[in-house]
Amino acid sequence: MAHRRKASGELPEAVAVEGILRRSRDLPAPRMAEVILIVAILCYVGITILNILSAGVEGRGLAAAMGCLAAVFALQLLHSRPGARHVPAARKALTLGTQALFTYLPLIALKSQWGAMAGFLAGSLLLLLPARLGWTLYGLVGVSMLVPPVLEGRPVLDSVYLVQTTLLTGLVTFGLTRLSELVRVLHESRGELTRAAVTRERLRFARDLHDLLGYSLSAIQLKGELIHRLILAHPAKAKQEVEDVLAISRQSLADVRRVASGYRDMSLEEEIGSARSVLGAAEVKAVTDIRMGPVSPPVDTVLATVLREAVTNVLRHSRAAQCEITAVEVDGLMTLSVTNDGVTEGYRDSSPHSGSGLGNLELRLRAVGGELEVDRGPGNVFRLTARVPAQGALDRDEDRDGSAEDDGARLAA
């Protein structure tokens, strides 16, 4: 299957961030979720007020009932606030005990008209206590509501109704509180995902600039030194080298623009030809063995990047006289090997911030199902070997999920 690239100029991570934000716009804001919870609690309190008024409670009794309702409402808000589960056990025991008092004492005077308030206690037990203990006490609170209708001599159906109402109120309180917390966590996670996406895009940009410009600038530097030596004695050859420098600089500019747009294709065969020219300018003999079959665009791009970094390391970190480049496919496995004979203990590029190219290459190869191997041979031999399936692991992922296109463009870059 041909590997498809985004033709858009948008950065892949920016597209991902925009998708996250677009999907999250349909979620209620944390403040709205909290308002819904408070309104639901107020509705249950309002129903209890209507029950008390319909029972003909007046004067001091009515004032005492309103005070108890206000206390239960405040305690429920305290138990439904974010992080209430993590307060010290002594404080939870104190507030739950106080709520139990304001739940059961008014039952002595108000009986069934006060029964709905037991649902808040049941919900608070679920919110603050461990699951097994919380659900056990939740059930006991519901069963306790069988008593008031019996003491009033009401039918059994009234007892069942009060138990059901209590358990339902507890579940609604528990569920709305947990949903409010979940909405808040989702909104916080959205911010974290956005920041993570931006960080990954910065890393991608830095990695691509290192891999592309390190090679190009090293080549321009070497050819500039060669031109300086040739310009008086061999002006015609110096002119040819100047044309090569211009071509490399134009390619570097194009590469930077492609990095900024978030995608780019590279060819291993073209990079091998470029490597011969650059190594020749550095007076390094290039020996190549190319036996390639068809490879997928992501694998071709990653292998071309590996070759660029390997040649850059030869130019910057060694004094090689010969460099062997081998690209062979056997049974669907591509192997790229770059070997040079110029590694010395005392020589290394002296410029600051010399980079972490090998680490970048490991990430790129891992993204397409490959691996990187670096080893020292006898003498001053240094070998870098990359092995990867010719069609890559990324293409198979795309067959399973079309959304992998954007990731493929990013990882191959």
Short mmCIF file of C-alpha atoms in Angstrom, two decimals:
data_model
loop_
_atom_site.label_atom_id
_atom_site.label_comp_id
_atom_site.label_asym_id
_atom_site.label_seq_id
_atom_site.Cartn_x
_atom_site.Cartn_y
_atom_site.Cartn_z
CA MET A 1 0.00 0.00 0.00
CA ALA A 2 1.43 3.37 -0.94
CA HIS A 3 2.29 5.54 2.00
CA ARG A 4 0.18 8.69 1.92
CA ARG A 5 1.39 12.03 3.25
CA LYS A 6 -0.50 15.09 4.37
CA ALA A 7 -0.38 17.74 1.70
CA SER A 8 -1.35 20.37 4.24
CA GLY A 9 1.24 22.80 5.57
CA GLU A 10 0.08 22.25 9.14
CA LEU A 11 2.40 20.63 11.67
CA PRO A 12 1.28 17.09 12.59
CA GLU A 13 1.40 17.82 16.32
CA ALA A 14 -0.53 21.05 15.77
CA VAL A 15 -3.20 19.05 13.95
CA ALA A 16 -3.33 16.59 16.87
CA VAL A 17 -3.66 19.43 19.38
CA GLU A 18 -6.42 21.04 17.34
CA GLY A 19 -8.28 17.70 17.26
CA ILE A 20 -8.02 17.34 21.04
CA LEU A 21 -9.35 20.85 21.59
CA ARG A 22 -12.15 20.40 19.05
CA ARG A 23 -13.38 17.17 20.66
CA SER A 24 -13.18 18.65 24.15
CA ARG A 25 -15.39 21.61 23.29
CA ASP A 26 -18.44 19.35 23.63
CA LEU A 27 -17.55 18.47 27.23
CA PRO A 28 -19.20 20.50 30.00
CA ALA A 29 -16.89 22.89 31.81
CA PRO A 30 -15.95 21.92 35.39
CA ARG A 31 -17.90 24.89 36.71
CA MET A 32 -21.03 23.77 34.88
CA ALA A 33 -20.69 20.25 36.31
CA GLU A 34 -20.43 21.69 39.82
CA VAL A 35 -23.49 23.88 39.24
CA ILE A 36 -25.49 20.85 38.08
CA LEU A 37 -24.51 18.99 41.27
CA ILE A 38 -25.51 21.91 43.51
CA VAL A 39 -28.83 22.38 41.69
CA ALA A 40 -29.62 18.66 42.09
CA ILE A 41 -28.92 18.84 45.83
CA LEU A 42 -31.08 21.97 46.12
CA CYS A 43 -33.92 20.19 44.32
CA TYR A 44 -33.90 17.39 46.91
CA VAL A 45 -33.78 19.97 49.70
CA GLY A 46 -36.72 21.78 48.09
CA ILE A 47 -38.76 18.58 47.98
CA THR A 48 -38.14 18.08 51.71
CA ILE A 49 -39.21 21.68 52.41
CA LEU A 50 -42.46 21.08 50.54
CA ASN A 51 -43.03 17.87 52.53
CA ILE A 52 -42.48 19.74 55.82
CA LEU A 53 -44.81 22.57 54.83
CA SER A 54 -47.49 20.12 53.69
CA ALA A 55 -47.31 18.44 57.11
CA GLY A 56 -48.31 21.73 58.75
CA VAL A 57 -45.09 22.33 60.68
CA GLU A 58 -44.99 25.95 61.91
CA GLY A 59 -43.21 28.28 64.30
CA ARG A 60 -40.16 27.03 66.13
CA GLY A 61 -40.50 23.58 64.64
CA LEU A 62 -40.34 25.00 61.14
CA ALA A 63 -37.33 27.17 62.06
CA ALA A 64 -35.53 24.18 63.58
CA ALA A 65 -36.27 22.10 60.48
CA MET A 66 -34.90 24.85 58.20
CA GLY A 67 -31.75 25.04 60.33
CA CYS A 68 -31.24 21.29 60.08
CA LEU A 69 -31.77 21.44 56.30
CA ALA A 70 -29.16 24.18 55.98
CA ALA A 71 -26.70 22.10 58.03
CA VAL A 72 -27.30 18.98 55.90
CA PHE A 73 -26.92 21.03 52.70
CA ALA A 74 -23.62 22.56 53.89
CA LEU A 75 -22.25 19.19 55.00
CA GLN A 76 -23.16 17.61 51.67
CA LEU A 77 -21.36 20.37 49.77
CA LEU A 78 -18.36 19.75 52.03
CA HIS A 79 -18.41 16.02 51.25
CA SER A 80 -18.89 16.61 47.51
CA ARG A 81 -16.02 19.03 47.09
CA PRO A 82 -12.90 17.89 45.14
CA GLY A 83 -10.42 16.01 47.31
CA ALA A 84 -12.86 15.34 50.15
CA ARG A 85 -11.97 11.64 50.07
CA HIS A 86 -8.34 12.41 50.95
CA VAL A 87 -8.90 14.42 54.16
CA PRO A 88 -7.73 12.84 57.46
CA ALA A 89 -9.87 9.99 58.78
CA ALA A 90 -10.65 11.85 62.02
CA ARG A 91 -12.11 14.77 60.09
CA LYS A 92 -14.19 12.46 57.91
CA ALA A 93 -15.51 10.68 61.00
CA LEU A 94 -16.45 14.04 62.56
CA THR A 95 -18.31 15.39 59.53
CA LEU A 96 -20.06 12.08 58.77
CA GLY A 97 -21.09 11.73 62.41
CA THR A 98 -22.49 15.28 62.40
CA GLN A 99 -24.42 14.58 59.20
CA ALA A 100 -25.81 11.38 60.73
CA LEU A 101 -27.08 13.38 63.73
CA PHE A 102 -28.78 15.96 61.52
CA THR A 103 -30.23 13.11 59.48
CA TYR A 104 -31.75 10.93 62.19
CA LEU A 105 -32.65 13.35 65.05
CA PRO A 106 -35.22 15.31 62.99
CA LEU A 107 -36.88 11.98 62.12
CA ILE A 108 -38.19 11.86 65.71
CA ALA A 109 -40.35 14.92 65.08
CA LEU A 110 -40.80 15.02 61.30
CA LYS A 111 -40.86 11.27 60.58
CA SER A 112 -41.34 10.36 56.90
CA GLN A 113 -41.35 14.01 55.76
CA TRP A 114 -37.63 14.12 56.62
CA GLY A 115 -36.76 10.76 55.06
CA ALA A 116 -35.24 12.13 51.84
CA MET A 117 -32.33 13.65 53.79
CA ALA A 118 -31.05 10.15 54.55
CA GLY A 119 -30.11 9.87 50.87
CA PHE A 120 -27.46 12.56 51.32
CA LEU A 121 -25.93 10.59 54.18
CA ALA A 122 -25.91 7.45 52.03
CA GLY A 123 -24.19 9.33 49.20
CA SER A 124 -21.60 10.84 51.56
CA LEU A 125 -20.73 7.38 52.88
CA LEU A 126 -20.03 6.23 49.32
CA LEU A 127 -17.94 9.32 48.60
CA LEU A 128 -15.72 9.31 51.69
CA LEU A 129 -15.30 5.69 52.81
CA PRO A 130 -13.54 2.70 51.19
CA ALA A 131 -15.74 0.87 48.69
CA ARG A 132 -16.64 -2.21 50.77
CA LEU A 133 -17.44 -0.28 53.96
CA GLY A 134 -19.14 2.53 52.06
CA TRP A 135 -21.53 0.28 50.15
CA THR A 136 -22.35 -1.71 53.29
CA LEU A 137 -23.28 1.40 55.27
CA TYR A 138 -25.11 2.79 52.21
CA GLY A 139 -27.37 -0.28 52.26
CA LEU A 140 -27.90 -0.03 56.02
CA VAL A 141 -28.98 3.60 55.72
CA GLY A 142 -31.52 2.57 53.09
CA VAL A 143 -32.88 -0.26 55.25
CA SER A 144 -33.15 2.10 58.25
CA MET A 145 -35.76 4.07 56.34
CA LEU A 146 -38.19 1.16 56.79
CA VAL A 147 -38.68 2.29 60.40
CA PRO A 148 -40.34 5.76 60.16
CA PRO A 149 -43.38 4.64 58.08
CA VAL A 150 -43.85 1.64 60.39
CA LEU A 151 -43.87 3.90 63.47
CA GLU A 152 -46.46 6.10 61.78
CA GLY A 153 -48.59 3.10 60.91
CA ARG A 154 -48.31 3.66 57.17
CA PRO A 155 -48.67 0.93 54.53
CA VAL A 156 -45.70 -1.26 53.60
CA LEU A 157 -45.59 0.39 50.18
CA ASP A 158 -44.73 3.70 51.87
CA SER A 159 -41.78 2.02 53.58
CA VAL A 160 -40.58 0.56 50.28
CA TYR A 161 -41.00 3.95 48.61
CA LEU A 162 -38.95 5.72 51.28
CA VAL A 163 -36.17 3.12 51.08
CA GLN A 164 -36.08 3.42 47.29
CA THR A 165 -36.04 7.22 47.45
CA THR A 166 -33.18 7.20 49.96
CA LEU A 167 -31.05 4.82 47.90
CA LEU A 168 -31.78 6.73 44.68
CA THR A 169 -30.85 10.06 46.26
CA GLY A 170 -27.60 8.54 47.49
CA LEU A 171 -26.74 7.18 44.05
CA VAL A 172 -27.55 10.49 42.34
CA THR A 173 -25.44 12.44 44.82
CA PHE A 174 -22.55 9.98 44.49
CA GLY A 175 -22.78 9.81 40.70
CA LEU A 176 -23.00 13.57 40.09
CA THR A 177 -20.10 14.22 42.46
CA ARG A 178 -17.91 11.64 40.73
CA LEU A 179 -18.89 12.95 37.28
CA SER A 180 -18.01 16.49 38.37
CA GLU A 181 -14.58 15.28 39.45
CA LEU A 182 -14.17 13.38 36.19
CA VAL A 183 -14.98 16.46 34.10
CA ARG A 184 -12.40 18.46 36.06
CA VAL A 185 -9.76 15.76 35.55
CA LEU A 186 -10.54 15.57 31.83
CA HIS A 187 -10.10 19.30 31.42
CA GLU A 188 -6.80 19.17 33.28
CA SER A 189 -5.72 16.21 31.14
CA ARG A 190 -6.60 18.15 28.01
CA GLY A 191 -4.14 20.84 29.04
CA GLU A 192 -1.48 18.23 29.77
CA LEU A 193 -2.04 16.56 26.39
CA THR A 194 -1.76 19.89 24.63
CA ARG A 195 1.51 20.71 26.38
CA ALA A 196 2.85 17.21 25.66
CA ALA A 197 1.97 17.55 21.97
CA VAL A 198 3.74 20.90 21.76
CA THR A 199 6.80 19.43 23.49
CA ARG A 200 6.89 16.48 21.07
CA GLU A 201 6.69 18.88 18.13
CA ARG A 202 9.59 20.90 19.48
CA LEU A 203 11.64 17.72 19.88
CA ARG A 204 10.77 16.64 16.34
CA PHE A 205 11.81 20.01 14.96
CA ALA A 206 15.09 20.00 16.89
CA ARG A 207 15.81 16.39 15.88
CA ASP A 208 15.18 17.10 12.20
CA LEU A 209 17.31 20.24 12.18
CA HIS A 210 20.15 18.32 13.83
CA ASP A 211 20.00 15.44 11.37
CA LEU A 212 19.59 17.59 8.25
CA LEU A 213 21.66 20.69 8.88
CA GLY A 214 24.48 18.86 10.65
CA TYR A 215 25.17 16.97 7.45
CA SER A 216 24.70 19.93 5.12
CA LEU A 217 26.79 22.38 7.14
CA SER A 218 29.58 19.82 7.50
CA ALA A 219 29.56 19.32 3.74
CA ILE A 220 29.58 23.07 3.08
CA GLN A 221 32.48 23.53 5.50
CA LEU A 222 34.56 20.80 3.84
CA LYS A 223 33.88 22.04 0.34
CA GLY A 224 34.64 25.60 1.45
CA GLU A 225 38.06 24.48 2.70
CA LEU A 226 38.63 22.62 -0.57
CA ILE A 227 37.67 25.71 -2.59
CA HIS A 228 40.10 27.79 -0.54
CA ARG A 229 42.92 25.45 -1.54
CA LEU A 230 41.89 25.18 -5.19
CA ILE A 231 40.86 28.71 -6.06
CA LEU A 232 44.33 29.90 -7.13
CA ALA A 233 45.86 26.72 -8.53
CA HIS A 234 42.75 25.13 -10.10
CA PRO A 235 40.06 27.79 -10.62
CA ALA A 236 37.95 25.59 -12.91
CA LYS A 237 37.74 22.82 -10.30
CA ALA A 238 37.10 25.41 -7.60
CA LYS A 239 34.19 26.73 -9.66
CA GLN A 240 32.72 23.21 -9.81
CA GLU A 241 33.01 22.90 -6.03
CA VAL A 242 31.26 26.28 -5.64
CA GLU A 243 28.37 24.94 -7.71
CA ASP A 244 28.21 21.91 -5.40
CA VAL A 245 28.12 24.22 -2.36
CA LEU A 246 25.26 26.18 -3.93
CA ALA A 247 23.37 22.95 -4.60
CA ILE A 248 23.87 21.75 -1.03
CA SER A 249 22.77 25.11 0.38
CA ARG A 250 19.63 25.09 -1.79
CA GLN A 251 18.84 21.57 -0.61
CA SER A 252 19.40 22.65 3.00
CA LEU A 253 16.96 25.52 2.58
CA ALA A 254 14.38 23.14 1.10
CA ASP A 255 14.93 20.70 3.97
CA VAL A 256 14.36 23.40 6.57
CA ARG A 257 11.11 24.41 4.87
CA ARG A 258 9.97 20.79 4.84
CA VAL A 259 10.81 20.40 8.52
CA ALA A 260 8.70 23.48 9.27
CA SER A 261 5.79 22.04 7.27
CA GLY A 262 5.99 18.77 9.19
CA TYR A 263 6.73 16.24 6.44
CA ARG A 264 9.41 15.28 3.95
CA ASP A 265 10.45 12.31 1.80
CA MET A 266 14.07 11.33 1.34
CA SER A 267 15.70 8.72 -0.87
CA LEU A 268 18.48 6.44 0.31
CA GLU A 269 19.90 6.04 -3.19
CA GLU A 270 20.07 9.82 -3.65
CA GLU A 271 21.74 10.20 -0.26
CA ILE A 272 24.33 7.57 -1.20
CA GLY A 273 25.23 9.63 -4.29
CA SER A 274 25.47 12.77 -2.19
CA ALA A 275 27.60 10.96 0.39
CA ARG A 276 30.10 9.92 -2.32
CA SER A 277 30.52 13.56 -3.33
CA VAL A 278 30.94 14.85 0.21
CA LEU A 279 33.34 12.09 1.23
CA GLY A 280 35.38 12.71 -1.92
CA ALA A 281 35.65 16.41 -1.05
CA ALA A 282 37.00 15.35 2.36
CA GLU A 283 39.52 13.06 0.63
CA VAL A 284 37.80 9.95 2.02
CA LYS A 285 37.53 7.01 -0.37
CA ALA A 286 33.90 5.88 -0.63
CA VAL A 287 33.22 2.19 -1.34
CA THR A 288 29.57 1.27 -1.90
CA ASP A 289 27.62 -1.98 -2.22
CA ILE A 290 23.97 -1.29 -3.10
CA ARG A 291 21.56 -4.22 -3.53
CA MET A 292 18.20 -2.73 -2.68
CA GLY A 293 14.70 -3.91 -3.44
CA PRO A 294 11.51 -1.87 -3.09
CA VAL A 295 11.12 -0.20 0.32
CA SER A 296 8.30 1.84 1.73
CA PRO A 297 8.68 5.66 1.77
CA PRO A 298 8.94 5.84 5.59
CA VAL A 299 11.73 3.23 5.65
CA ASP A 300 13.50 4.93 2.72
CA THR A 301 13.37 8.25 4.55
CA VAL A 302 14.61 6.82 7.85
CA LEU A 303 17.51 4.97 6.19
CA ALA A 304 18.48 8.12 4.28
CA THR A 305 18.50 9.99 7.60
CA VAL A 306 20.67 7.27 9.15
CA LEU A 307 23.15 7.57 6.28
CA ARG A 308 23.27 11.35 6.62
CA GLU A 309 24.04 11.15 10.33
CA ALA A 310 26.63 8.40 9.79
CA VAL A 311 28.47 10.41 7.13
CA THR A 312 28.27 13.52 9.30
CA ASN A 313 29.91 11.58 12.13
CA VAL A 314 32.65 10.36 9.77
CA LEU A 315 33.38 13.96 8.77
CA ARG A 316 33.17 15.50 12.23
CA HIS A 317 34.39 12.82 14.63
CA SER A 318 37.04 10.85 12.74
CA ARG A 319 40.05 10.99 10.42
CA ALA A 320 38.91 8.29 8.03
CA ALA A 321 40.75 7.37 4.83
CA GLN A 322 38.04 4.98 3.62
CA CYS A 323 34.32 4.65 4.23
CA GLU A 324 32.26 1.63 3.15
CA ILE A 325 28.52 2.02 2.61
CA THR A 326 26.45 -1.14 2.24
CA ALA A 327 22.70 -1.23 1.63
CA VAL A 328 21.39 -4.78 1.15
CA GLU A 329 17.92 -6.32 1.29
CA VAL A 330 17.59 -10.02 2.20
CA ASP A 331 14.21 -11.68 2.74
CA GLY A 332 12.42 -8.39 3.31
CA LEU A 333 15.00 -7.07 5.80
CA MET A 334 16.95 -3.94 4.83
CA THR A 335 20.43 -3.60 6.30
CA LEU A 336 22.36 -0.35 6.00
CA SER A 337 25.95 -0.43 7.21
CA VAL A 338 28.46 2.45 7.28
CA THR A 339 32.04 1.52 8.22
CA ASN A 340 35.06 3.81 8.44
CA ASP A 341 38.67 3.32 9.51
CA GLY A 342 39.34 6.69 11.08
CA VAL A 343 38.24 6.52 14.68
CA THR A 344 40.97 7.67 17.05
CA GLU A 345 40.88 8.13 20.79
CA GLY A 346 42.24 11.65 20.67
CA TYR A 347 40.13 13.12 17.86
CA ARG A 348 36.65 14.49 18.24
CA ASP A 349 34.75 17.44 16.88
CA SER A 350 35.63 20.34 19.16
CA SER A 351 32.53 22.43 18.50
CA PRO A 352 30.11 22.88 21.40
CA HIS A 353 26.71 21.21 21.32
CA SER A 354 27.93 18.44 19.06
CA GLY A 355 24.50 16.81 19.25
CA SER A 356 22.94 13.46 20.07
CA GLY A 357 22.42 12.09 16.59
CA LEU A 358 22.68 8.38 17.43
CA GLY A 359 19.91 8.70 20.02
CA ASN A 360 17.73 10.41 17.41
CA LEU A 361 18.40 7.61 14.95
CA GLU A 362 17.38 4.95 17.48
CA LEU A 363 14.03 6.70 17.95
CA ARG A 364 13.44 6.94 14.21
CA LEU A 365 14.31 3.30 13.55
CA ARG A 366 12.20 2.08 16.46
CA ALA A 367 9.22 3.96 14.98
CA VAL A 368 9.35 1.81 11.82
CA GLY A 369 10.20 -1.46 13.57
CA GLY A 370 13.97 -1.27 13.13
CA GLU A 371 17.05 -1.27 15.33
CA LEU A 372 20.43 0.43 15.43
CA GLU A 373 23.76 -1.23 16.25
CA VAL A 374 27.07 0.55 16.83
CA ASP A 375 30.36 -1.26 17.40
CA ARG A 376 34.12 -0.82 17.23
CA GLY A 377 36.16 -3.21 15.16
CA PRO A 378 39.84 -4.07 15.30
CA GLY A 379 42.15 -1.11 14.96
CA ASN A 380 40.36 2.17 14.31
CA VAL A 381 37.31 0.68 12.58
CA PHE A 382 33.90 2.03 13.51
CA ARG A 383 30.68 0.49 12.17
CA LEU A 384 27.09 1.74 12.33
CA THR A 385 24.40 -0.74 11.24
CA ALA A 386 20.67 -0.17 10.84
CA ARG A 387 18.25 -3.07 10.29
CA VAL A 388 14.60 -2.53 9.45
CA PRO A 389 11.81 -4.41 7.61
CA ALA A 390 11.72 -3.18 4.03
CA GLN A 391 8.05 -2.27 4.31
CA GLY A 392 8.36 -1.14 7.92
CA ALA A 393 6.08 -1.71 10.91
CA LEU A 394 4.39 1.63 10.30
CA ASP A 395 2.63 0.60 7.09
CA ARG A 396 0.98 -2.36 8.84
CA ASP A 397 -0.30 -0.03 11.53
CA GLU A 398 -1.81 2.15 8.83
CA ASP A 399 -3.76 -0.79 7.44
CA ARG A 400 -5.33 -1.28 10.86
CA ASP A 401 -6.00 2.40 11.49
CA GLY A 402 -6.16 5.06 8.84
CA SER A 403 -5.42 7.70 11.42
CA ALA A 404 -1.80 6.54 11.51
CA GLU A 405 -1.08 8.58 8.37
CA ASP A 406 -0.21 11.69 10.31
CA ASP A 407 1.96 9.74 12.75
CA GLY A 408 3.77 8.08 9.87
CA ALA A 409 4.59 11.45 8.33
CA ARG A 410 5.90 12.73 11.65
CA LEU A 411 7.96 9.67 12.56
CA ALA A 412 9.42 9.30 9.12
CA ALA A 413 10.52 12.92 9.31
#
